[in-house]
Amino acid sequence: MVAGCVVVLAAGAGVVLERTTGLPWVDTAPAAETALFRPEPAPAPDWSPATGVLAAPADAGAAGEPEVGAVLAPTLGAAGLGGRVGVSVVNLATGDTSYEAAATDPHTPASTLKILTGAAALHALGPDHTFTTRVVGGPDPSAITLVGGGDPTLTADADGAGTRLADLAAATAQALTDAGVTTVTLSYDASLFSGPAVDPDWSPGYVPSVVSPTTALAADIQDRPADPPLDAADEFAELLSAQGIAVDGEPAEAVAPAGGAELAAVASAPLSTIVEDILTTSDNDGAEVLARHVALASGAAGTSADAGPAVVGALTDLGLDASGARLLDGSGLARGSAVPASLITQTLALAAGPDHPELRAVVTGLPVAAFTGTLADRFGDQSAAAGLVRAKTGTLTGVSALAGVVVAADGVGYAFAVLADDVGNTLEARAALDDVAAALAGCGCA
């Protein structure tokens, strides 16, 4: 996988936004360790920027070209985009709007909504935040409970990327062995989130085809288990058995005992890394989990009904005008969600600018045209936009969207969002969106 960087040139200065595995500008001391056994979290992948990706062309800065609107007009008139299109283009160097059309009208965002969810989570929780999965004991030392902390990266694969249940099982087994316990009963607690696990605003059939029930305890959620918490508990029981701890009976759902001693815990990678991965892969499950966490951070319950308004509240707290937004989930699967294109570009501009470095993962996680994630098979190696456009895709039946950042031929960085929610043919709409982004990449409009 090729990781990219964004180079935004303004007044001769370049700001490089690299994919991060942590955020060096955040200087916070780690929280004190309180677990009896707390393995170090698995190290995040060592991403490094690919040479030349999203760098400005050598002939940047040519003057005398047409305005952005004139450059985009032929592509925005494509029939494939349908009859309802919201467009916003913002100059990242100045923050000014370079072009807009119906930019403040709410449109169905599809998965471009994940940009907003990621920004809200980073603001509400902080880029270094981690999610912890624990095992606690009770009055009976042979009765243990697996407690979900809403980690969307938990995996039962010992060699998989993410937070490894195998590490938690090993640490738990060691704690039990030291206490002279060799057989246990296992309960599991996923009560951190509440309300329906399946968002009532999703179309029937989305579960399990494109998303799983949203829960605070799930392992390898992209495998779409029918009952994610029970599946995670079953996997954990097998891992315990492999460590020499017998599990008596089947795992049972129960709230962890109040004041129960923590036997072991594992922590996820930093939130910044998780946001990057969710945006790169368009992870519906991860986005839904993050939206529930934003709700909890706001003081609301961790329900789907609270998640959307909490995301809007976090964006408002950042100083963005989110008054025109109606969010019904965190992933963009809910067709009733509506977002102005201008809110997406303003969020991207804030994440790319100097005032909120904690939001940087919103930009660094965007797929790179013809290189990574959901854009790996778009634009093509010969496209003028290949390597220059970094953007989040969005697709539902009748809806196609693309939003991200680009360094144009004039050397100027732009944030853009094109939301089309009256589309007749998805493939035609996708091609038209790619043409819009490619036209912006070729813009000599400075």
mmCIF file of C-alpha atoms in Angstrom, residues 148-152 188-194 196-198 212-219 221 225 227-230 253 285 288-289 292-293:
data_model
loop_
_atom_site.group_PDB
_atom_site.id
_atom_site.type_symbol
_atom_site.label_atom_id
_atom_site.label_comp_id
_atom_site.label_asym_id
_atom_site.label_seq_id
_atom_site.Cartn_x
_atom_site.Cartn_y
_atom_site.Cartn_z
ATOM 1 C CA GLY A 148 -15.951 -4.386 25.231
ATOM 2 C CA GLY A 149 -14.636 -0.847 24.995
ATOM 3 C CA GLY A 150 -15.850 -0.053 21.509
ATOM 4 C CA ASP A 151 -12.630 -0.948 19.691
ATOM 5 C CA PRO A 152 -13.515 -1.288 15.979
ATOM 6 C CA TYR A 188 -19.254 -10.878 28.039
ATOM 7 C CA ASP A 189 -20.335 -7.250 28.442
ATOM 8 C CA ALA A 190 -21.123 -5.024 25.454
ATOM 9 C CA SER A 191 -23.212 -2.521 27.391
ATOM 10 C CA LEU A 192 -21.071 0.554 26.599
ATOM 11 C CA PHE A 193 -23.380 1.271 23.649
ATOM 12 C CA SER A 194 -27.144 1.191 24.035
ATOM 13 C CA PRO A 196 -30.793 -0.705 18.680
ATOM 14 C CA ALA A 197 -27.645 -2.304 17.250
ATOM 15 C CA VAL A 198 -29.137 -1.923 13.765
ATOM 16 C CA SER A 212 -22.813 -5.292 10.955
ATOM 17 C CA PRO A 213 -24.876 -4.520 14.055
ATOM 18 C CA THR A 214 -23.065 -1.737 15.911
ATOM 19 C CA THR A 215 -21.721 -2.984 19.219
ATOM 20 C CA ALA A 216 -19.022 -2.177 21.761
ATOM 21 C CA LEU A 217 -17.630 -5.715 21.554
ATOM 22 C CA ALA A 218 -16.812 -7.295 18.207
ATOM 23 C CA ALA A 219 -13.839 -9.101 16.708
ATOM 24 C CA ILE A 221 -16.450 -7.221 12.513
ATOM 25 C CA PRO A 225 -20.976 -12.327 12.415
ATOM 26 C CA ASP A 227 -24.093 -11.849 16.912
ATOM 27 C CA PRO A 228 -20.802 -9.913 17.165
ATOM 28 C CA PRO A 229 -20.460 -9.868 21.001
ATOM 29 C CA LEU A 230 -21.155 -13.586 21.332
ATOM 30 C CA GLU A 253 -24.088 -12.036 28.260
ATOM 31 C CA ASP A 285 -18.572 -0.522 10.907
ATOM 32 C CA GLU A 288 -20.587 3.725 13.202
ATOM 33 C CA VAL A 289 -18.554 2.828 16.284
ATOM 34 C CA ARG A 292 -21.342 6.212 19.094
ATOM 35 C CA HIS A 293 -18.164 7.259 20.918
#
